[in-house]
Amino acid sequence: MKKKLLFTILNVALFLNSYSQEASLYLEGLVEPSAIINRGTMLYVQGYNNLYQVDTTSPTPTAISIYSPATNFYMSNLTISG
């Protein structure tokens, strides 16, 4: 029983580690990314002053700014409606 539990925990840890490294490659160069939402093949990332979109099916996925708040306004929560 202990071996099965240890094996399961190890597999989960390895999966999470590999996924987090892959996701961090998409966020390279962004200013203070604080939230990320996955919608199919699109990632939406909230930065300090921008909302970014990343198409993960692209051969070279890059973050494209799709929204910037007005001066002296900041984003605090990332939600997708619809």
PDB file of C-alpha atoms in Angstrom:
ATOM      1  CA  MET A   1       0.000   0.000   0.000  1.00  0.00           C
ATOM      2  CA  LYS A   2       2.795   2.437   0.880  1.00  0.00           C
ATOM      3  CA  LYS A   3       4.521   1.741  -2.449  1.00  0.00           C
ATOM      4  CA  LYS A   4       1.344   2.508  -4.411  1.00  0.00           C
ATOM      5  CA  LEU A   5       0.806   5.760  -2.522  1.00  0.00           C
ATOM      6  CA  LEU A   6       4.427   6.816  -2.965  1.00  0.00           C
ATOM      7  CA  PHE A   7       4.296   5.933  -6.671  1.00  0.00           C
ATOM      8  CA  THR A   8       1.099   7.960  -7.128  1.00  0.00           C
ATOM      9  CA  ILE A   9       2.525  10.992  -5.340  1.00  0.00           C
ATOM     10  CA  LEU A  10       5.722  10.787  -7.377  1.00  0.00           C
ATOM     11  CA  ASN A  11       3.794  10.621 -10.664  1.00  0.00           C
ATOM     12  CA  VAL A  12       1.644  13.601  -9.728  1.00  0.00           C
ATOM     13  CA  ALA A  13       4.707  15.622  -8.721  1.00  0.00           C
ATOM     14  CA  LEU A  14       6.494  14.811 -11.992  1.00  0.00           C
ATOM     15  CA  PHE A  15       3.407  15.718 -14.031  1.00  0.00           C
ATOM     16  CA  LEU A  16       2.941  19.039 -12.246  1.00  0.00           C
ATOM     17  CA  ASN A  17       6.634  19.869 -12.583  1.00  0.00           C
ATOM     18  CA  SER A  18       6.683  19.221 -16.343  1.00  0.00           C
ATOM     19  CA  TYR A  19       3.416  21.131 -16.901  1.00  0.00           C
ATOM     20  CA  SER A  20       4.580  24.161 -14.913  1.00  0.00           C
ATOM     21  CA  GLN A  21       7.845  24.326 -16.875  1.00  0.00           C
ATOM     22  CA  GLU A  22       5.945  24.220 -20.177  1.00  0.00           C
ATOM     23  CA  ALA A  23       3.518  26.939 -19.080  1.00  0.00           C
ATOM     24  CA  SER A  24       6.355  29.139 -17.852  1.00  0.00           C
ATOM     25  CA  LEU A  25       7.873  29.134 -21.357  1.00  0.00           C
ATOM     26  CA  TYR A  26       4.725  30.873 -22.657  1.00  0.00           C
ATOM     27  CA  LEU A  27       4.998  33.541 -19.956  1.00  0.00           C
ATOM     28  CA  GLU A  28       8.633  34.405 -20.527  1.00  0.00           C
ATOM     29  CA  GLY A  29       9.154  38.160 -20.834  1.00  0.00           C
ATOM     30  CA  LEU A  30       5.764  39.203 -19.420  1.00  0.00           C
ATOM     31  CA  VAL A  31       5.647  41.860 -16.711  1.00  0.00           C
ATOM     32  CA  GLU A  32       4.448  40.362 -13.416  1.00  0.00           C
ATOM     33  CA  PRO A  33       2.003  37.686 -14.641  1.00  0.00           C
ATOM     34  CA  SER A  34      -0.355  36.988 -11.755  1.00  0.00           C
ATOM     35  CA  ALA A  35      -3.112  34.745 -13.160  1.00  0.00           C
ATOM     36  CA  ILE A  36      -3.550  32.298 -16.016  1.00  0.00           C
ATOM     37  CA  ILE A  37      -6.684  30.654 -17.447  1.00  0.00           C
ATOM     38  CA  ASN A  38      -6.731  27.865 -20.017  1.00  0.00           C
ATOM     39  CA  ARG A  39      -9.628  27.885 -22.532  1.00  0.00           C
ATOM     40  CA  GLY A  40      -8.998  25.012 -24.937  1.00  0.00           C
ATOM     41  CA  THR A  41      -5.875  25.906 -26.885  1.00  0.00           C
ATOM     42  CA  MET A  42      -5.833  29.523 -25.708  1.00  0.00           C
ATOM     43  CA  LEU A  43      -4.170  30.788 -22.551  1.00  0.00           C
ATOM     44  CA  TYR A  44      -5.247  34.091 -21.022  1.00  0.00           C
ATOM     45  CA  VAL A  45      -2.684  35.703 -18.761  1.00  0.00           C
ATOM     46  CA  GLN A  46      -3.185  38.663 -16.476  1.00  0.00           C
ATOM     47  CA  GLY A  47      -0.148  40.869 -16.162  1.00  0.00           C
ATOM     48  CA  TYR A  48       0.366  44.009 -14.108  1.00  0.00           C
ATOM     49  CA  ASN A  49      -0.933  46.375 -16.812  1.00  0.00           C
ATOM     50  CA  ASN A  50      -2.027  44.059 -19.632  1.00  0.00           C
ATOM     51  CA  LEU A  51      -4.201  41.091 -20.445  1.00  0.00           C
ATOM     52  CA  TYR A  52      -2.421  38.679 -22.776  1.00  0.00           C
ATOM     53  CA  GLN A  53      -3.585  35.869 -25.044  1.00  0.00           C
ATOM     54  CA  VAL A  54      -1.363  32.936 -26.061  1.00  0.00           C
ATOM     55  CA  ASP A  55      -2.333  30.532 -28.861  1.00  0.00           C
ATOM     56  CA  THR A  56      -0.708  27.243 -27.862  1.00  0.00           C
ATOM     57  CA  THR A  57      -1.279  25.674 -31.301  1.00  0.00           C
ATOM     58  CA  SER A  58       1.074  28.156 -32.944  1.00  0.00           C
ATOM     59  CA  PRO A  59       4.533  26.798 -33.835  1.00  0.00           C
ATOM     60  CA  THR A  60       6.037  29.711 -31.882  1.00  0.00           C
ATOM     61  CA  PRO A  61       3.496  30.655 -29.180  1.00  0.00           C
ATOM     62  CA  THR A  62       3.899  34.238 -28.022  1.00  0.00           C
ATOM     63  CA  ALA A  63       1.861  36.405 -25.685  1.00  0.00           C
ATOM     64  CA  ILE A  64      -0.154  39.095 -27.463  1.00  0.00           C
ATOM     65  CA  SER A  65      -1.563  41.975 -25.443  1.00  0.00           C
ATOM     66  CA  ILE A  66      -5.346  42.098 -25.979  1.00  0.00           C
ATOM     67  CA  TYR A  67      -6.284  44.652 -23.314  1.00  0.00           C
ATOM     68  CA  SER A  68      -4.629  47.480 -21.392  1.00  0.00           C
ATOM     69  CA  PRO A  69      -6.530  49.449 -18.720  1.00  0.00           C
ATOM     70  CA  ALA A  70      -6.607  53.228 -18.705  1.00  0.00           C
ATOM     71  CA  THR A  71      -3.905  55.177 -16.885  1.00  0.00           C
ATOM     72  CA  ASN A  72      -4.015  54.779 -13.080  1.00  0.00           C
ATOM     73  CA  PHE A  73      -6.321  51.732 -13.337  1.00  0.00           C
ATOM     74  CA  TYR A  74      -5.126  48.201 -12.623  1.00  0.00           C
ATOM     75  CA  MET A  75      -6.533  44.709 -13.056  1.00  0.00           C
ATOM     76  CA  SER A  76      -7.050  42.572  -9.981  1.00  0.00           C
ATOM     77  CA  ASN A  77      -9.105  39.477 -10.926  1.00  0.00           C
ATOM     78  CA  LEU A  78      -9.050  37.399 -14.098  1.00  0.00           C
ATOM     79  CA  THR A  79     -12.326  35.744 -15.106  1.00  0.00           C
ATOM     80  CA  ILE A  80     -13.687  34.698 -18.480  1.00  0.00           C
ATOM     81  CA  SER A  81     -17.386  34.990 -19.145  1.00  0.00           C
ATOM     82  CA  GLY A  82     -19.066  33.201 -22.004  1.00  0.00           C
TER      83      GLY A  82
END
